[in-house]
Amino acid sequence: MNYDEIHSFLTIYEQETKQSKGYADARLAEIKAKGDYWQTTDELTHAARVAWRNSNKCIGRLFWQSLHVFDERKTLTHDTIFERLVHHINFATNGGKIRPTITVFHPERVRIWNEQLVRYAGYDTADGIIGDPASVAFTKTCIDLGWQPKYGRFDVLPLVIQVNGTLPRLYDVPPACVLEVPMTHPTNEQFANLGLRWYAVPMISNMKLDGAGVEYPAAPFNGWYMGTEIGARNFADVDRYNQLPAVAKLFGLDTSTQTTLWQDRALVELNVAVLHSFKTHGVSIVDHHNAAQQFKLFEQAEEKDDRAVTGNWAWLVPPMAGATTHIYHKPYKNHYFTPNYFYQKKPY
Ligand code: ARG
């Protein structure tokens, strides 16, 4: 155990949550005596929130203090873990008024194989890829584990839950729990014919919460979407749903040369449709201009509290209209502090 790291987090915890003076020292002595660091639910809650605050790639960090934390470290059977994941999905979705939420499972004994709790399958077929190309490897794993492929473009993958390093079990997410938004455009009625849809809540389940001294490999968390994640990446990337050519056709754009900027125009229409559709369905979403303004408020709040703002410029700049945001015009130090969220090796 890294006692320095534990102590520095406990000091942050003591100060920021107004514990009585000496809390960190007393806790450290207790942890050393026990040879084991089991965070209190309150420490875990603060660690998960500070981990969000320290997430350099995230433009949405203004809201770090509002993260809802569910402590499920003692939930240790497949069925009960599944039940708590469904609870997370329902609580976070909240009928469209999305709540930032994390559910933390046991530090050693649980692993969720999904990249997100709700994500679409991708099938590599003789006629090309159907669905989300980003999910091809994981979808194959699910099929190998006994899942029945459906070969649709937007099939929700099963939850793959592993306990104690044994063979994982698969569970279907109850369809009634999965809020989805069909894509329409505010002025082009033909847009709906593209048949595009996306799920309401991005719930990342493959990252590890590093709680500064304890690591939680199974700790699914979510915020709400920024429109460009869907409109400028998931639908637009050539190696994802690759919809720019279809959108360009729908809007009658001249695609004979890229110099007409048809890709840029199609991107704008696609992103207008994403924001419009989420709004129409009463599902929380933020556009990149408002997100950048909120990030500026976060930077100001951090400065006021005497903390250095860290960030990863390449991730913070939105994938459209980058230079219209203040983020584009200033440098960020990409220093990592713990607590934080980290990538980890795929279990499959
Ligand atoms: N970019 C990912 C996606 O499109 C989601 C990442 C987390 N996003 C968020 N707004 N919290 O599914």
Tab-separated table of C-alpha atoms and ligand atoms in Angstrom:
chain	number	residue	atom	x	y	z
A	1	MET	CA	0.000	0.000	0.000
A	2	ASN	CA	1.160	3.504	-0.834
A	3	TYR	CA	0.665	5.301	2.464
A	4	ASP	CA	1.711	8.690	1.053
A	5	GLU	CA	-1.000	8.522	-1.589
A	6	ILE	CA	-3.582	7.384	0.935
A	7	HIS	CA	-2.617	10.141	3.334
A	8	SER	CA	-2.763	12.856	0.731
A	9	PHE	CA	-6.267	11.808	-0.299
A	10	LEU	CA	-7.394	11.598	3.317
A	11	THR	CA	-6.044	15.122	3.802
A	12	ILE	CA	-8.058	16.362	0.813
A	13	TYR	CA	-11.055	14.542	2.246
A	14	GLU	CA	-10.507	16.036	5.716
A	15	GLN	CA	-10.273	19.568	4.354
A	16	GLU	CA	-12.895	19.511	1.619
A	17	THR	CA	-15.562	17.715	3.632
A	18	LYS	CA	-14.752	19.592	6.830
A	19	GLN	CA	-13.749	16.676	9.031
A	20	SER	CA	-12.273	17.519	12.404
A	21	LYS	CA	-8.555	18.297	12.397
A	22	GLY	CA	-6.402	15.166	12.663
A	23	TYR	CA	-8.859	12.904	10.797
A	24	ALA	CA	-6.329	11.970	8.098
A	25	ASP	CA	-3.560	11.155	10.607
A	26	ALA	CA	-5.874	9.058	12.758
A	27	ARG	CA	-7.254	7.154	9.775
A	28	LEU	CA	-3.775	6.475	8.413
A	29	ALA	CA	-2.663	5.039	11.750
A	30	GLU	CA	-5.748	2.809	11.744
A	31	ILE	CA	-5.078	1.649	8.165
A	32	LYS	CA	-1.431	0.876	8.959
A	33	ALA	CA	-2.405	-1.106	12.050
A	34	LYS	CA	-4.956	-3.125	10.081
A	35	GLY	CA	-2.808	-3.518	6.980
A	36	ASP	CA	-5.987	-2.977	4.968
A	37	TYR	CA	-7.673	0.099	3.505
A	38	TRP	CA	-11.439	-0.254	3.246
A	39	GLN	CA	-12.744	3.245	2.556
A	40	THR	CA	-15.735	4.491	4.483
A	41	THR	CA	-18.747	5.100	2.236
A	42	ASP	CA	-18.210	8.797	2.781
A	43	GLU	CA	-14.526	8.617	1.739
A	44	LEU	CA	-15.489	6.553	-1.291
A	45	THR	CA	-18.140	9.108	-2.238
A	46	HIS	CA	-15.647	11.941	-2.110
A	47	ALA	CA	-12.995	9.885	-3.948
A	48	ALA	CA	-15.409	9.202	-6.829
A	49	ARG	CA	-16.275	12.908	-7.078
A	50	VAL	CA	-12.654	14.088	-6.929
A	51	ALA	CA	-11.802	11.448	-9.536
A	52	TRP	CA	-14.282	13.179	-11.857
A	53	ARG	CA	-12.775	16.576	-10.995
A	54	ASN	CA	-9.354	15.200	-11.975
A	55	SER	CA	-10.506	13.703	-15.302
A	56	ASN	CA	-8.474	15.731	-17.768
A	57	LYS	CA	-10.384	14.602	-20.841
A	58	CYS	CA	-13.790	15.643	-19.478
A	59	ILE	CA	-15.364	18.967	-20.453
A	60	GLY	CA	-18.327	18.400	-18.079
A	61	ARG	CA	-16.455	18.618	-14.781
A	62	LEU	CA	-18.320	21.673	-13.436
A	63	PHE	CA	-20.841	19.244	-11.976
A	64	TRP	CA	-18.390	16.964	-10.123
A	65	GLN	CA	-19.956	17.628	-6.728
A	66	SER	CA	-23.381	16.455	-7.888
A	67	LEU	CA	-22.254	12.874	-8.616
A	68	HIS	CA	-24.591	10.337	-6.964
A	69	VAL	CA	-22.563	7.508	-5.480
A	70	PHE	CA	-23.934	4.038	-4.743
A	71	ASP	CA	-21.710	1.895	-2.550
A	72	GLU	CA	-22.254	-1.712	-3.677
A	73	ARG	CA	-18.953	-3.172	-2.485
A	74	LYS	CA	-20.786	-5.875	-0.583
A	75	THR	CA	-22.938	-7.003	-3.515
A	76	LEU	CA	-21.221	-10.200	-4.625
A	77	THR	CA	-23.529	-12.469	-6.621
A	78	HIS	CA	-24.244	-12.228	-10.349
A	79	ASP	CA	-27.977	-11.771	-9.848
A	80	THR	CA	-27.671	-9.046	-7.234
A	81	ILE	CA	-24.993	-7.221	-9.245
A	82	PHE	CA	-27.295	-7.330	-12.277
A	83	GLU	CA	-30.097	-5.961	-10.140
A	84	ARG	CA	-27.868	-3.068	-8.970
A	85	LEU	CA	-26.830	-2.322	-12.568
A	86	VAL	CA	-30.491	-2.110	-13.563
A	87	HIS	CA	-30.977	0.182	-10.596
A	88	HIS	CA	-28.099	2.357	-11.857
A	89	ILE	CA	-29.615	2.536	-15.334
A	90	ASN	CA	-33.046	3.504	-13.973
A	91	PHE	CA	-31.728	5.990	-11.425
A	92	ALA	CA	-29.377	7.662	-13.903
A	93	THR	CA	-31.937	7.756	-16.733
A	94	ASN	CA	-34.630	9.237	-14.489
A	95	GLY	CA	-37.151	9.493	-17.321
A	96	GLY	CA	-34.746	11.659	-19.343
A	97	LYS	CA	-33.679	14.080	-16.613
A	98	ILE	CA	-30.290	12.381	-16.388
A	99	ARG	CA	-28.487	12.190	-13.036
A	100	PRO	CA	-24.677	11.796	-12.925
A	101	THR	CA	-24.224	8.508	-11.088
A	102	ILE	CA	-21.587	5.934	-10.165
A	103	THR	CA	-22.088	2.475	-8.677
A	104	VAL	CA	-18.963	1.103	-7.008
A	105	PHE	CA	-18.459	-2.654	-6.644
A	106	HIS	CA	-15.954	-4.729	-4.681
A	107	PRO	CA	-12.303	-3.746	-5.373
A	108	GLU	CA	-11.188	-7.271	-6.331
A	109	ARG	CA	-14.086	-9.545	-6.920
A	110	VAL	CA	-16.269	-7.976	-9.598
A	111	ARG	CA	-15.665	-7.063	-13.205
A	112	ILE	CA	-18.093	-5.851	-15.852
A	113	TRP	CA	-16.923	-6.737	-19.337
A	114	ASN	CA	-19.063	-4.171	-21.203
A	115	GLU	CA	-17.542	-0.889	-22.321
A	116	GLN	CA	-20.795	0.863	-21.452
A	117	LEU	CA	-23.851	-0.524	-19.685
A	118	VAL	CA	-25.911	0.246	-22.768
A	119	ARG	CA	-24.174	0.002	-26.131
A	120	TYR	CA	-25.070	-1.280	-29.585
A	121	ALA	CA	-23.772	-4.530	-31.022
A	122	GLY	CA	-21.566	-4.657	-34.118
A	123	TYR	CA	-21.572	-7.731	-36.364
A	124	ASP	CA	-18.836	-8.523	-38.831
A	125	THR	CA	-20.729	-10.259	-41.651
A	126	ALA	CA	-19.919	-11.327	-45.214
A	127	ASP	CA	-21.788	-8.194	-46.411
A	128	GLY	CA	-19.807	-5.886	-44.158
A	129	ILE	CA	-20.335	-4.619	-40.629
A	130	ILE	CA	-23.870	-4.251	-39.272
A	131	GLY	CA	-24.342	-2.024	-36.224
A	132	ASP	CA	-21.583	-0.236	-34.314
A	133	PRO	CA	-18.127	-1.179	-35.614
A	134	ALA	CA	-16.673	-0.172	-32.220
A	135	SER	CA	-18.483	-3.145	-30.655
A	136	VAL	CA	-17.387	-5.898	-33.058
A	137	ALA	CA	-14.860	-7.582	-30.744
A	138	PHE	CA	-17.075	-7.410	-27.659
A	139	THR	CA	-20.121	-8.604	-29.622
A	140	LYS	CA	-18.156	-11.624	-30.776
A	141	THR	CA	-17.241	-12.332	-27.153
A	142	CYS	CA	-20.930	-12.170	-26.185
A	143	ILE	CA	-21.856	-14.581	-28.987
A	144	ASP	CA	-19.080	-16.965	-27.892
A	145	LEU	CA	-20.541	-16.792	-24.382
A	146	GLY	CA	-23.946	-17.855	-25.710
A	147	TRP	CA	-25.705	-14.603	-26.664
A	148	GLN	CA	-28.084	-14.786	-29.621
A	149	PRO	CA	-27.103	-12.219	-32.281
A	150	LYS	CA	-29.979	-10.252	-33.800
A	151	TYR	CA	-28.169	-8.603	-36.719
A	152	GLY	CA	-29.852	-5.205	-36.301
A	153	ARG	CA	-28.140	-1.802	-36.480
A	154	PHE	CA	-29.073	-0.832	-32.926
A	155	ASP	CA	-29.232	-3.992	-30.791
A	156	VAL	CA	-28.497	-3.376	-27.110
A	157	LEU	CA	-25.752	-5.738	-25.949
A	158	PRO	CA	-26.219	-7.936	-22.862
A	159	LEU	CA	-24.558	-7.139	-19.547
A	160	VAL	CA	-21.562	-9.416	-18.990
A	161	ILE	CA	-20.884	-9.792	-15.274
A	162	GLN	CA	-17.874	-11.585	-13.814
A	163	VAL	CA	-17.437	-12.530	-10.151
A	164	ASN	CA	-14.235	-13.867	-8.547
A	165	GLY	CA	-12.503	-14.363	-11.895
A	166	THR	CA	-14.844	-17.188	-12.949
A	167	LEU	CA	-16.744	-17.495	-16.242
A	168	PRO	CA	-18.973	-14.405	-16.650
A	169	ARG	CA	-22.763	-14.551	-16.863
A	170	LEU	CA	-24.895	-12.693	-19.401
A	171	TYR	CA	-28.049	-10.730	-18.661
A	172	ASP	CA	-30.339	-8.840	-21.030
A	173	VAL	CA	-30.990	-5.262	-20.007
A	174	PRO	CA	-34.796	-5.053	-19.628
A	175	PRO	CA	-35.833	-3.131	-22.777
A	176	ALA	CA	-38.180	-0.945	-20.734
A	177	CYS	CA	-35.112	0.442	-18.888
A	178	VAL	CA	-33.287	1.521	-22.026
A	179	LEU	CA	-34.310	5.041	-22.995
A	180	GLU	CA	-33.540	5.723	-26.653
A	181	VAL	CA	-34.005	8.726	-28.908
A	182	PRO	CA	-35.043	8.354	-32.579
A	183	MET	CA	-33.327	10.983	-34.711
A	184	THR	CA	-35.344	13.644	-36.489
A	185	HIS	CA	-34.359	17.009	-37.951
A	186	PRO	CA	-36.180	20.278	-37.152
A	187	THR	CA	-36.749	21.196	-40.824
A	188	ASN	CA	-35.917	18.189	-42.994
A	189	GLU	CA	-38.720	15.660	-42.684
A	190	GLN	CA	-36.847	13.015	-44.662
A	191	PHE	CA	-34.169	12.836	-41.964
A	192	ALA	CA	-36.112	10.263	-39.943
A	193	ASN	CA	-35.789	7.882	-42.910
A	194	LEU	CA	-32.111	7.437	-42.083
A	195	GLY	CA	-33.436	5.295	-39.225
A	196	LEU	CA	-30.895	6.618	-36.733
A	197	ARG	CA	-31.359	6.359	-32.985
A	198	TRP	CA	-29.133	6.594	-29.923
A	199	TYR	CA	-29.413	5.647	-26.264
A	200	ALA	CA	-29.951	8.421	-23.733
A	201	VAL	CA	-27.225	7.750	-21.177
A	202	PRO	CA	-23.502	7.085	-21.705
A	203	MET	CA	-22.589	4.774	-18.793
A	204	ILE	CA	-18.871	3.954	-18.943
A	205	SER	CA	-18.239	0.553	-17.365
A	206	ASN	CA	-14.734	-0.395	-18.483
A	207	MET	CA	-12.698	2.215	-16.598
A	208	LYS	CA	-11.150	1.732	-13.186
A	209	LEU	CA	-11.852	4.157	-10.379
A	210	ASP	CA	-8.479	4.782	-8.735
A	211	GLY	CA	-9.535	5.851	-5.266
A	212	ALA	CA	-5.945	6.823	-4.230
A	213	GLY	CA	-4.830	3.693	-2.440
A	214	VAL	CA	-7.669	1.376	-3.494
A	215	GLU	CA	-8.679	0.578	-7.058
A	216	TYR	CA	-12.179	-0.317	-8.200
A	217	PRO	CA	-12.175	-2.072	-11.593
A	218	ALA	CA	-15.987	-2.262	-11.588
A	219	ALA	CA	-17.413	1.195	-11.046
A	220	PRO	CA	-19.767	2.172	-13.883
A	221	PHE	CA	-20.403	5.915	-14.080
A	222	ASN	CA	-22.321	8.341	-16.248
A	223	GLY	CA	-22.997	11.956	-17.005
A	224	TRP	CA	-25.161	13.107	-19.912
A	225	TYR	CA	-24.142	13.423	-23.546
A	226	MET	CA	-22.563	16.385	-25.274
A	227	GLY	CA	-24.237	16.377	-28.721
A	228	THR	CA	-21.011	16.111	-30.720
A	229	GLU	CA	-20.130	12.765	-29.111
A	230	ILE	CA	-23.026	11.303	-31.051
A	231	GLY	CA	-23.362	13.671	-34.032
A	232	ALA	CA	-19.707	14.331	-34.810
A	233	ARG	CA	-18.238	10.981	-33.768
A	234	ASN	CA	-20.561	7.994	-33.244
A	235	PHE	CA	-22.672	8.754	-36.340
A	236	ALA	CA	-19.976	10.515	-38.365
A	237	ASP	CA	-16.653	8.703	-37.971
A	238	VAL	CA	-15.799	6.605	-41.003
A	239	ASP	CA	-15.045	3.680	-38.689
A	240	ARG	CA	-18.320	4.105	-36.742
A	241	TYR	CA	-21.781	4.604	-38.322
A	242	ASN	CA	-20.271	6.656	-41.211
A	243	GLN	CA	-23.443	8.647	-41.957
A	244	LEU	CA	-22.019	11.816	-43.551
A	245	PRO	CA	-22.478	10.586	-47.147
A	246	ALA	CA	-26.123	9.645	-46.456
A	247	VAL	CA	-26.814	12.987	-44.758
A	248	ALA	CA	-25.159	14.875	-47.622
A	249	LYS	CA	-27.368	13.067	-50.107
A	250	LEU	CA	-30.488	13.866	-48.076
A	251	PHE	CA	-29.603	17.570	-48.110
A	252	GLY	CA	-28.651	17.537	-51.793
A	253	LEU	CA	-25.050	18.597	-51.165
A	254	ASP	CA	-22.473	18.533	-53.930
A	255	THR	CA	-20.159	15.694	-52.961
A	256	SER	CA	-18.132	15.659	-56.170
A	257	THR	CA	-15.168	17.258	-54.384
A	258	GLN	CA	-14.417	17.770	-50.709
A	259	THR	CA	-13.709	21.412	-51.531
A	260	THR	CA	-17.465	22.093	-51.429
A	261	LEU	CA	-17.164	21.360	-47.669
A	262	TRP	CA	-20.073	18.914	-47.932
A	263	GLN	CA	-18.687	16.996	-44.958
A	264	ASP	CA	-18.721	20.095	-42.781
A	265	ARG	CA	-22.288	20.953	-43.859
A	266	ALA	CA	-23.499	17.413	-43.272
A	267	LEU	CA	-21.876	17.460	-39.830
A	268	VAL	CA	-23.797	20.581	-38.882
A	269	GLU	CA	-27.143	19.105	-39.989
A	270	LEU	CA	-26.447	15.836	-38.208
A	271	ASN	CA	-25.553	17.609	-34.986
A	272	VAL	CA	-28.578	19.895	-35.219
A	273	ALA	CA	-30.680	16.729	-35.511
A	274	VAL	CA	-29.078	15.093	-32.453
A	275	LEU	CA	-29.668	18.134	-30.219
A	276	HIS	CA	-33.182	18.644	-31.594
A	277	SER	CA	-34.139	14.981	-31.081
A	278	PHE	CA	-32.878	14.765	-27.489
A	279	LYS	CA	-34.656	18.051	-26.672
A	280	THR	CA	-37.894	16.870	-28.284
A	281	HIS	CA	-37.801	13.692	-26.188
A	282	GLY	CA	-37.034	15.518	-22.963
A	283	VAL	CA	-33.609	13.885	-22.570
A	284	SER	CA	-30.722	15.856	-21.032
A	285	ILE	CA	-27.978	16.834	-23.479
A	286	VAL	CA	-25.576	19.751	-23.815
A	287	ASP	CA	-24.250	21.374	-26.982
A	288	HIS	CA	-20.528	22.005	-27.241
A	289	HIS	CA	-20.821	25.786	-26.903
A	290	ASN	CA	-22.663	25.595	-23.604
A	291	ALA	CA	-20.398	22.781	-22.424
A	292	ALA	CA	-17.339	24.965	-23.058
A	293	GLN	CA	-18.911	27.838	-21.115
A	294	GLN	CA	-19.625	25.478	-18.235
A	295	PHE	CA	-16.034	24.278	-18.385
A	296	LYS	CA	-14.902	27.897	-18.059
A	297	LEU	CA	-16.981	28.180	-14.873
A	298	PHE	CA	-15.275	25.015	-13.636
A	299	GLU	CA	-11.844	26.528	-14.306
A	300	GLN	CA	-12.830	29.668	-12.387
A	301	ALA	CA	-14.194	27.674	-9.465
A	302	GLU	CA	-11.011	25.603	-9.275
A	303	GLU	CA	-8.830	28.703	-9.289
A	304	LYS	CA	-10.935	30.220	-6.550
A	305	ASP	CA	-10.369	27.112	-4.437
A	306	ASP	CA	-6.629	27.289	-5.134
A	307	ARG	CA	-6.464	24.155	-7.179
A	308	ALA	CA	-4.544	23.905	-10.442
A	309	VAL	CA	-6.778	23.020	-13.381
A	310	THR	CA	-5.416	20.132	-15.387
A	311	GLY	CA	-6.736	19.098	-18.765
A	312	ASN	CA	-6.068	17.217	-21.979
A	313	TRP	CA	-6.405	19.844	-24.714
A	314	ALA	CA	-6.872	17.351	-27.535
A	315	TRP	CA	-9.891	15.863	-25.755
A	316	LEU	CA	-11.363	19.062	-24.323
A	317	VAL	CA	-11.589	20.872	-27.682
A	318	PRO	CA	-14.908	19.785	-29.245
A	319	PRO	CA	-14.735	17.980	-32.599
A	320	MET	CA	-16.675	20.799	-34.310
A	321	ALA	CA	-16.175	24.557	-34.227
A	322	GLY	CA	-13.225	24.086	-31.888
A	323	ALA	CA	-11.859	27.591	-32.231
A	324	THR	CA	-15.219	29.160	-31.295
A	325	THR	CA	-14.613	27.922	-27.727
A	326	HIS	CA	-12.125	29.470	-25.301
A	327	ILE	CA	-10.586	26.043	-24.751
A	328	TYR	CA	-8.937	26.096	-28.181
A	329	HIS	CA	-7.051	29.261	-27.341
A	330	LYS	CA	-5.265	28.236	-24.180
A	331	PRO	CA	-2.884	25.514	-23.078
A	332	TYR	CA	-3.731	22.927	-20.407
A	333	LYS	CA	-1.357	20.915	-18.243
A	334	ASN	CA	-2.112	17.232	-18.595
A	335	HIS	CA	-0.916	16.219	-15.116
A	336	TYR	CA	-2.635	13.258	-13.494
A	337	PHE	CA	-3.696	13.346	-9.893
A	338	THR	CA	-5.479	10.605	-7.994
A	339	PRO	CA	-8.292	9.872	-7.354
A	340	ASN	CA	-8.989	9.497	-11.069
A	341	TYR	CA	-10.523	7.198	-13.680
A	342	PHE	CA	-8.132	5.107	-15.771
A	343	TYR	CA	-8.296	2.724	-18.704
A	344	GLN	CA	-7.585	-0.891	-17.819
A	345	LYS	CA	-6.817	-4.040	-19.757
A	346	LYS	CA	-9.789	-5.691	-21.461
A	347	PRO	CA	-10.801	-8.886	-19.644
A	348	TYR	CA	-11.538	-10.678	-22.948
B	1	ARG	N1	-18.029	9.352	-26.102
B	1	ARG	C1	-18.701	8.233	-25.499
B	1	ARG	C2	-19.906	7.850	-26.351
B	1	ARG	O1	-20.198	8.485	-27.316
B	1	ARG	C3	-19.170	8.549	-24.084
B	1	ARG	C4	-18.110	9.073	-23.139
B	1	ARG	C5	-18.652	9.735	-21.902
B	1	ARG	N2	-19.455	10.883	-22.239
B	1	ARG	C6	-20.121	11.650	-21.350
B	1	ARG	N3	-20.832	12.632	-21.824
B	1	ARG	N4	-20.060	11.445	-20.062
B	1	ARG	O2	-20.621	6.916	-26.058
